[in-house]
mmCIF file of C-alpha atoms in Angstrom:
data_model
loop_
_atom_site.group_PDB
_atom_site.id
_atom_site.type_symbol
_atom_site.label_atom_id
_atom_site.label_comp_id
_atom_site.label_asym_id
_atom_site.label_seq_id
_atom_site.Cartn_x
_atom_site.Cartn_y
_atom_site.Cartn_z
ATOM 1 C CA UNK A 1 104.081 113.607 86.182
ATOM 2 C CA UNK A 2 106.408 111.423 87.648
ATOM 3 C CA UNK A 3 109.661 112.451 85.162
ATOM 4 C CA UNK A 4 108.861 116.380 86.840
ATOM 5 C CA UNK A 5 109.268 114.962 90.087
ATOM 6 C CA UNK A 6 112.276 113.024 88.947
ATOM 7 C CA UNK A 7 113.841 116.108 87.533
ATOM 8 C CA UNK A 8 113.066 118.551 90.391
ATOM 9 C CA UNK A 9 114.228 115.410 93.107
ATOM 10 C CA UNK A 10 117.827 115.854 90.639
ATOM 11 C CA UNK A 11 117.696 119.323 90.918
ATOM 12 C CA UNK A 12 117.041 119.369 95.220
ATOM 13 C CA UNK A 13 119.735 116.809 95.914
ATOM 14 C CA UNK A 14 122.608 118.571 93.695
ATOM 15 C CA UNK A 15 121.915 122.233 95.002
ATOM 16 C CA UNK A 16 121.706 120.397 98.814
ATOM 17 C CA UNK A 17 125.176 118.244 97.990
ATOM 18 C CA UNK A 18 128.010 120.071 99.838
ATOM 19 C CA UNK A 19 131.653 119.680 98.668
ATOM 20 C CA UNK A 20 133.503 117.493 100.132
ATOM 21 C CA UNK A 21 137.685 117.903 101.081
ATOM 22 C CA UNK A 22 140.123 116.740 97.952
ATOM 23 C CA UNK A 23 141.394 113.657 99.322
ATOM 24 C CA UNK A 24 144.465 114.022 97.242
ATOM 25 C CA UNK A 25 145.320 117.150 99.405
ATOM 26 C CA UNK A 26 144.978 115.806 102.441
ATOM 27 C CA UNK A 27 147.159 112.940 101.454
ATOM 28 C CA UNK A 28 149.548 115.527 100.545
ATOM 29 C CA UNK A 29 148.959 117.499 103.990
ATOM 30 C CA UNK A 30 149.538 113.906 105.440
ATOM 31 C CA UNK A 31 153.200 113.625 103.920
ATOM 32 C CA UNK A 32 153.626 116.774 105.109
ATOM 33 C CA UNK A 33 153.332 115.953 108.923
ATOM 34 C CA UNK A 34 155.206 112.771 108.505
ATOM 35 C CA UNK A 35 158.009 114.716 106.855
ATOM 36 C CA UNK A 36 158.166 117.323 110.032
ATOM 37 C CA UNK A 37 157.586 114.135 112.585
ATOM 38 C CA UNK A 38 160.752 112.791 111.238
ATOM 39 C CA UNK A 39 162.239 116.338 110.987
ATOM 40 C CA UNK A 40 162.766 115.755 107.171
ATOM 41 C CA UNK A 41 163.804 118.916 105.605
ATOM 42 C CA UNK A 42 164.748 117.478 101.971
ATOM 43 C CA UNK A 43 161.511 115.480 101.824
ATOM 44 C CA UNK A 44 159.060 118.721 102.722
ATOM 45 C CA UNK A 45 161.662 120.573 99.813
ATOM 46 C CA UNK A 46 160.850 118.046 97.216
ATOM 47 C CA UNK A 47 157.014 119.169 97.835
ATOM 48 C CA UNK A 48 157.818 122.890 98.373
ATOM 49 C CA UNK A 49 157.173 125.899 96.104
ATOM 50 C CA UNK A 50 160.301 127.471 94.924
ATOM 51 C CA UNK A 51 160.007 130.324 97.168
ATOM 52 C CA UNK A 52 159.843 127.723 100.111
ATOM 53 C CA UNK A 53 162.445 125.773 98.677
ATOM 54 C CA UNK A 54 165.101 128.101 99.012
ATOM 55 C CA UNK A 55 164.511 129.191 102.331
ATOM 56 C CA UNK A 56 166.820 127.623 105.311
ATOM 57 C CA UNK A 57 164.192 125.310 106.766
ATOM 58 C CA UNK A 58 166.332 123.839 109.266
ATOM 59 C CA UNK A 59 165.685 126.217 111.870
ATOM 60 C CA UNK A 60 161.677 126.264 111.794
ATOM 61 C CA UNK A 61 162.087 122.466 111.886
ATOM 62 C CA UNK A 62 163.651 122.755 115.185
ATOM 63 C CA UNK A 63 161.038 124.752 116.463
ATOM 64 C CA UNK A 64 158.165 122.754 115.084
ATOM 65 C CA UNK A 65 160.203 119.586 116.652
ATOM 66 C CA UNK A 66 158.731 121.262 119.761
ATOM 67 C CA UNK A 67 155.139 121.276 118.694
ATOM 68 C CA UNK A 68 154.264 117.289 117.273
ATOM 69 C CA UNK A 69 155.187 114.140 118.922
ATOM 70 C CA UNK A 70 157.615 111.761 117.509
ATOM 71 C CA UNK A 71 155.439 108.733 118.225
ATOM 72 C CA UNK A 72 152.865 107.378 115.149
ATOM 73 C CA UNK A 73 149.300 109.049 115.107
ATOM 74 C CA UNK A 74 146.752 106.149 115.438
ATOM 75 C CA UNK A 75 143.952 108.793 113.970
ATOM 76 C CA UNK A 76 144.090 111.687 111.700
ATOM 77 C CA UNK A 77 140.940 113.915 110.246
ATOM 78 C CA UNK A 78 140.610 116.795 108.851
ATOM 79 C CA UNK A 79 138.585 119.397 110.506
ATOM 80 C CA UNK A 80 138.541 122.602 108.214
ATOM 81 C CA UNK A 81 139.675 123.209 104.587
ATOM 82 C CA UNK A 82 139.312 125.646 101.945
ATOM 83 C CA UNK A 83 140.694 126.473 98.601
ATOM 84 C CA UNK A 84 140.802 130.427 96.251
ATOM 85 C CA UNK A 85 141.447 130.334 92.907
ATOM 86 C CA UNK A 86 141.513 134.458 92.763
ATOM 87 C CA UNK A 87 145.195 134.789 94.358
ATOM 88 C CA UNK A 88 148.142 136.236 91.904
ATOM 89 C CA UNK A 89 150.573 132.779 92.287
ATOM 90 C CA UNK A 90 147.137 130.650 91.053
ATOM 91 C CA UNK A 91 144.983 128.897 92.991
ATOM 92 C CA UNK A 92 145.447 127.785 96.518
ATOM 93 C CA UNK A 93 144.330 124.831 99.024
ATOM 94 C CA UNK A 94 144.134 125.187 102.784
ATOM 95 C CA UNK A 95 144.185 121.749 104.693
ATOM 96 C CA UNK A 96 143.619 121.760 108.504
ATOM 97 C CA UNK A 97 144.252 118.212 110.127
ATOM 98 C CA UNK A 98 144.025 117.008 114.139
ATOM 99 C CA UNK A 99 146.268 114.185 114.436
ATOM 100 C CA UNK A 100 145.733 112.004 117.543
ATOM 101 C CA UNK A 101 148.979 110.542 119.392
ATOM 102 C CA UNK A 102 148.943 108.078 122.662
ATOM 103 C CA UNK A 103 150.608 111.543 123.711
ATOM 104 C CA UNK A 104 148.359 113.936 122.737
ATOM 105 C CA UNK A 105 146.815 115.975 119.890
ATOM 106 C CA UNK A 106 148.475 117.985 117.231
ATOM 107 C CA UNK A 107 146.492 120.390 114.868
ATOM 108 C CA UNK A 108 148.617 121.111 111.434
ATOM 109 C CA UNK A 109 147.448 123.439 108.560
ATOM 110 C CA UNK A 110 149.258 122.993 105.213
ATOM 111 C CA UNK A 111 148.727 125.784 102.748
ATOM 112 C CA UNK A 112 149.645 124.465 98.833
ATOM 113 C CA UNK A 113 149.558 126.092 95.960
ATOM 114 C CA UNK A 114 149.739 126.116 92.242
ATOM 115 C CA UNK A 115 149.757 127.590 88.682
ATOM 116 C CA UNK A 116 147.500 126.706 85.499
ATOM 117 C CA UNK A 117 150.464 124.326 84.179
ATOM 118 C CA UNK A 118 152.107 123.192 87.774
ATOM 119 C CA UNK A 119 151.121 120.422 90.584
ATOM 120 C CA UNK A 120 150.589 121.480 93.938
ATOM 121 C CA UNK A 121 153.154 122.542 96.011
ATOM 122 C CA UNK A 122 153.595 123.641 99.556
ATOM 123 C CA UNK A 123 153.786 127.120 100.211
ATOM 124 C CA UNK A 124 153.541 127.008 104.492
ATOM 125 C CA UNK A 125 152.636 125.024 107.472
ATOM 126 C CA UNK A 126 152.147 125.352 111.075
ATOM 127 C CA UNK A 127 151.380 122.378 113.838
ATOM 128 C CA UNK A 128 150.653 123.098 117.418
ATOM 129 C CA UNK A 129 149.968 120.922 120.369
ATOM 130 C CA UNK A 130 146.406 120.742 121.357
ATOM 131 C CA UNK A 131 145.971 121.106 125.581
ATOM 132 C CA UNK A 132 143.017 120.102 127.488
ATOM 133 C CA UNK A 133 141.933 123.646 127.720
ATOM 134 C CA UNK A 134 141.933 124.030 123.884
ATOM 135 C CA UNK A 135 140.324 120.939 123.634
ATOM 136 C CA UNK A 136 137.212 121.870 126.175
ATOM 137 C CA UNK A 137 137.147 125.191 124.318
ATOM 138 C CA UNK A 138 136.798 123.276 120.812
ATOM 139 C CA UNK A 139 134.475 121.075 122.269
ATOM 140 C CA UNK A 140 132.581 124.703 123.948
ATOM 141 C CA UNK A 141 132.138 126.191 120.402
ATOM 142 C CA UNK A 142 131.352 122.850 118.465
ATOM 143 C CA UNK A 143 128.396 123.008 120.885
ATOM 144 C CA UNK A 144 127.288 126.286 120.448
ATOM 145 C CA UNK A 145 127.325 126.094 116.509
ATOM 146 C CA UNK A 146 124.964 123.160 116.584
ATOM 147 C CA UNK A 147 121.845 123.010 114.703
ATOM 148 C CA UNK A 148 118.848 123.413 118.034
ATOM 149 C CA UNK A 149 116.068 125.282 117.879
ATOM 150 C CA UNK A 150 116.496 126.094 122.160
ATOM 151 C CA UNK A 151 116.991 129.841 122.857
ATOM 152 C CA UNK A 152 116.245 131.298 119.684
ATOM 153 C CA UNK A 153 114.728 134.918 118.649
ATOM 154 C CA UNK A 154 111.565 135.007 116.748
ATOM 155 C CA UNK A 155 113.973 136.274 113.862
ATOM 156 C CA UNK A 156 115.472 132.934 114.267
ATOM 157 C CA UNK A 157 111.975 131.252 113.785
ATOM 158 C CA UNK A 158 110.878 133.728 111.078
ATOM 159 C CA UNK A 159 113.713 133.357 108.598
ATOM 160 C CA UNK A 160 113.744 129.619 108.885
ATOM 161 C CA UNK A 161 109.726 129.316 108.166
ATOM 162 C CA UNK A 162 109.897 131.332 105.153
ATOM 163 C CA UNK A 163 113.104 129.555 103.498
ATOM 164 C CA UNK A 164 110.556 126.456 104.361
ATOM 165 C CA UNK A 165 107.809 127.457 102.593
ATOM 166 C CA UNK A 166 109.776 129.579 100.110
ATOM 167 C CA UNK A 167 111.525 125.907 99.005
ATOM 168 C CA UNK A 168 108.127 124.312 98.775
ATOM 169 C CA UNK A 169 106.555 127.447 96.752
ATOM 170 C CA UNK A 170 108.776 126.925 94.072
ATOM 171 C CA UNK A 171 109.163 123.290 93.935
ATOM 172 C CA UNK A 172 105.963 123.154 94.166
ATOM 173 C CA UNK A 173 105.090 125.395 91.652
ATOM 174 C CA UNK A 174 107.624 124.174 89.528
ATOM 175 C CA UNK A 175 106.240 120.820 89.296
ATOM 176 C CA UNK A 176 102.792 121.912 88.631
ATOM 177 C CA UNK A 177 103.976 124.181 85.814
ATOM 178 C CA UNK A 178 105.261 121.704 84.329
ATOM 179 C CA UNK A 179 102.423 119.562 84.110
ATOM 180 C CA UNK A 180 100.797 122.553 82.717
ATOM 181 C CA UNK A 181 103.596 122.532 80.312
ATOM 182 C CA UNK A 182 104.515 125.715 81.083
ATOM 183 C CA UNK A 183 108.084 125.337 80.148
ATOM 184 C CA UNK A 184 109.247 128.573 80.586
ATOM 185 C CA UNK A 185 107.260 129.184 84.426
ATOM 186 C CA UNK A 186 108.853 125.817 85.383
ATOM 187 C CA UNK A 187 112.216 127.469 85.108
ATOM 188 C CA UNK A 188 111.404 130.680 86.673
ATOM 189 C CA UNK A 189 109.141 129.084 89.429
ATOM 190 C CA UNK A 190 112.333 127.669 90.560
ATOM 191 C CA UNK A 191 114.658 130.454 91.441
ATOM 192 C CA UNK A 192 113.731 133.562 94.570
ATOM 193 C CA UNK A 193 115.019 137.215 94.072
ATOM 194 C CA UNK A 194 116.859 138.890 96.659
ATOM 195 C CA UNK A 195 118.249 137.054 99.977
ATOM 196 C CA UNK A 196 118.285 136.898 103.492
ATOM 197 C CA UNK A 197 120.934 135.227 105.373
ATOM 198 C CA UNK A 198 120.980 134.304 109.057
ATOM 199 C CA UNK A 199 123.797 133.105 111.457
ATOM 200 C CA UNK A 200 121.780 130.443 113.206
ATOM 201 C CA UNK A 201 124.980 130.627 115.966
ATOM 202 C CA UNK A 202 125.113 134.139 116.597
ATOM 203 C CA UNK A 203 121.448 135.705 114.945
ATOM 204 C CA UNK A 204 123.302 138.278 112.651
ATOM 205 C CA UNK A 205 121.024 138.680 109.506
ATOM 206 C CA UNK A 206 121.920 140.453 106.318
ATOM 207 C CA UNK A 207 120.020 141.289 102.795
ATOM 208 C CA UNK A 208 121.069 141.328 99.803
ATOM 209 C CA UNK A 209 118.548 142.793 97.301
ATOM 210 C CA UNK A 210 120.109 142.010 93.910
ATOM 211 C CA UNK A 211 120.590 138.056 94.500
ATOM 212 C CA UNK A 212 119.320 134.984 92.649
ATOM 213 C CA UNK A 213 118.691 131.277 94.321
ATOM 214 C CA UNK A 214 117.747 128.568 93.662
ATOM 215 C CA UNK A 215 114.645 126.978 95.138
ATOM 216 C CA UNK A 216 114.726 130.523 97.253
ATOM 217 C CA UNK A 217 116.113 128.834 99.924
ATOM 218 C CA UNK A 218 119.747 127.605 101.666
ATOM 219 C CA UNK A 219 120.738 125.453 104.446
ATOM 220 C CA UNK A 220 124.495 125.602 104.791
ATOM 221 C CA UNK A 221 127.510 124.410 107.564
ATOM 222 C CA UNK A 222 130.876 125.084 106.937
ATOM 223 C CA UNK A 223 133.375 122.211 107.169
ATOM 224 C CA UNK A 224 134.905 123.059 110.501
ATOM 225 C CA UNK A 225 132.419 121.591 113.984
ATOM 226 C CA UNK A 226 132.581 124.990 115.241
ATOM 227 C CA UNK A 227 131.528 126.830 112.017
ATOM 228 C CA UNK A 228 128.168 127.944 112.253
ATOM 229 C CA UNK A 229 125.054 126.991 110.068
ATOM 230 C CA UNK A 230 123.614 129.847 108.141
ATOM 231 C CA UNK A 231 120.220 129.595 106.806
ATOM 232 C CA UNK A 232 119.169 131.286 103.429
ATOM 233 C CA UNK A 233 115.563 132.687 102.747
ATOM 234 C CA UNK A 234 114.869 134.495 99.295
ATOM 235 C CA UNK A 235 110.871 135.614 97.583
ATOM 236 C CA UNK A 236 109.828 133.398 95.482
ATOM 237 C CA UNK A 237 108.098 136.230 93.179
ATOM 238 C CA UNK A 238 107.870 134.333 90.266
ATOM 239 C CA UNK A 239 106.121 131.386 91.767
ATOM 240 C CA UNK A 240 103.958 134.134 93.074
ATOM 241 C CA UNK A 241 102.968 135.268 89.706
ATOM 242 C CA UNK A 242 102.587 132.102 88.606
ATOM 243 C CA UNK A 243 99.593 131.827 91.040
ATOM 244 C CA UNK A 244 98.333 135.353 91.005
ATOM 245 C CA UNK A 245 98.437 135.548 87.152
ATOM 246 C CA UNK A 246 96.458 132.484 86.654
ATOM 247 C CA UNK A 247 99.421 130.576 85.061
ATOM 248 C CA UNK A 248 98.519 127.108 86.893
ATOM 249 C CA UNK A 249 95.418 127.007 84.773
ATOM 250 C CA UNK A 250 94.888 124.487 81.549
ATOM 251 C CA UNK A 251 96.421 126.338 78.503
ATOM 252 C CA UNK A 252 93.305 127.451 75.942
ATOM 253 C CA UNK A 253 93.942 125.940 72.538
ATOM 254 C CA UNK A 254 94.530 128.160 70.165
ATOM 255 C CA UNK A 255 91.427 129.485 67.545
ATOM 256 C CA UNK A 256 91.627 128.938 64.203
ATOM 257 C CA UNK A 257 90.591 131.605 61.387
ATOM 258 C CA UNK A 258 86.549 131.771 61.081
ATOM 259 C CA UNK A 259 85.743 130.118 64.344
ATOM 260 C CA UNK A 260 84.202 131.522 67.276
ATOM 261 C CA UNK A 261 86.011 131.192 70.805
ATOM 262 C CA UNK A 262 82.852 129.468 72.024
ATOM 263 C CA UNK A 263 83.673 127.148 69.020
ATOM 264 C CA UNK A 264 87.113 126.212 70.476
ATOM 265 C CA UNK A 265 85.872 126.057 73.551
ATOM 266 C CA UNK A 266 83.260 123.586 73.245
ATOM 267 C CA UNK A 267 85.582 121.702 71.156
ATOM 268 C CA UNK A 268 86.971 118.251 72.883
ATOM 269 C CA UNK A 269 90.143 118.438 74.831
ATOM 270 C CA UNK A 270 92.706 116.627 72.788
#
């Protein structure tokens, strides 16, 4: 028994690990602002795609002169980041940094991109200077996307019992099946069938009836403090007919030719 719960522990902790920011592209994104700081055209050019490259940077420069401080940042961290491999140029990387000066704050996002045989390059950037009203209204929606269970509708409540339960159904199920040795029902029991998905921030729910998940449930935040945690609840129908078809019960050895079932059933339990 204990290897099942081994293998369906494995199975919870890599469907609940979230992924985490390249750290090679926010070194890059890093280089980037230190290159602008200095007002360093031919250093940002050396990273640049080609259609970058050949643009006249020096006027941008002069207006982004306006929007970091020339001083050293004594922190820098990354507060959003994405990446789409779908786009015609190849894929693509989106880096958002807040870089903190004895001045002030300066919020840079780097956009790089790249091709099947290429390294990353950067395709665009923007910095602005973060005021004390931005940073109060930062601060306003970090608070509103955070995880509390204060003010919420009973669709709120009902959504996040039944991705509860539905997680337990079929991790629960799973594990007895496969005491059972019911190879095939530990599989199944572990996936739901259609989804429901809930803004915990703002209450919007949608459904989506052609959908497969795993343990028929999802807890997710996006990278950003003011993205909002979405909660996903699916039906578990195949740990359901696991139960309701009697699949949890001992397996009934097999008769062999010429005996009777009460025969087999009599017989010991090897």
């Amino acid at each position: 028994m204990l290897r099942y719960l081994l293998l369906a522990l494995t199975l919870c902790l890599g469907a609940c690990a979230l992924p985490r920011v390249d750290p090679e592209r926010e070194a890059q994104a890093d280089r980037v602002y230190e290159a602008v700081r200095r007002n360093d055209v031919a250093a940002v050019k050396v990273m640049a795609t080609p259609a970058l490259e050949a643009q006249d940077l020096a006027g941008p420069f002069r207006e982004l002169q306006r929007h970091v401080y020339a001083s050293t940042p004594d922190e820098a961290a990354t507060i959003g980041w994405g990446s789409d491999v779908s786009t015609t140029n190849g894929a693509s990387y989106r880096v958002v940094r807040r870089y903190t000066h004895p001045e002030g704050q300066v919020e840079t996002e780097v956009l790089m991109v790249r091709n099947a045989e290429d390294a990353w390059r950067v395709d665009g950037f923007r910095a602005v200077r973060i005021t004390e009203t931005a940073v109060r209204a930062a601060e306003e929606q970090a608070a509103a996307a955070r995880f509390t269970l204060v003010g919420k509708s009973p669709a709120h409540f009902l959504i996040l019992a039944g991705a509860a339960l539905s997680a337990v159904l079929c991790l629960g199920s799973a594990v007895f099946a496969g005491i059972r040795r019911r190879w095939g029902w530990m599989i199944l029991n572990l996936f739901g069938v259609g989804q429901f998905t809930l803004n915990w921030t703002t209450g919007a729910v949608a459904f989506q009836p052609i959908y497969i998940a795993i343990f028929s449930a999802g807890f997710l935040k996006g990278m950003g403090p003011a993205d909002p945690w979405w909660i996903m609840a699916s039906l578990p129908i195949p740990a359901i007919l696991f139960w309701s078809l009697g699949k949890w019960r001992k397996k009934v050895p097999w008769a062999k030719s010429g005996e009777s079932p009460t025969t087999v059933a009599q017989a010991p339990d090897l």
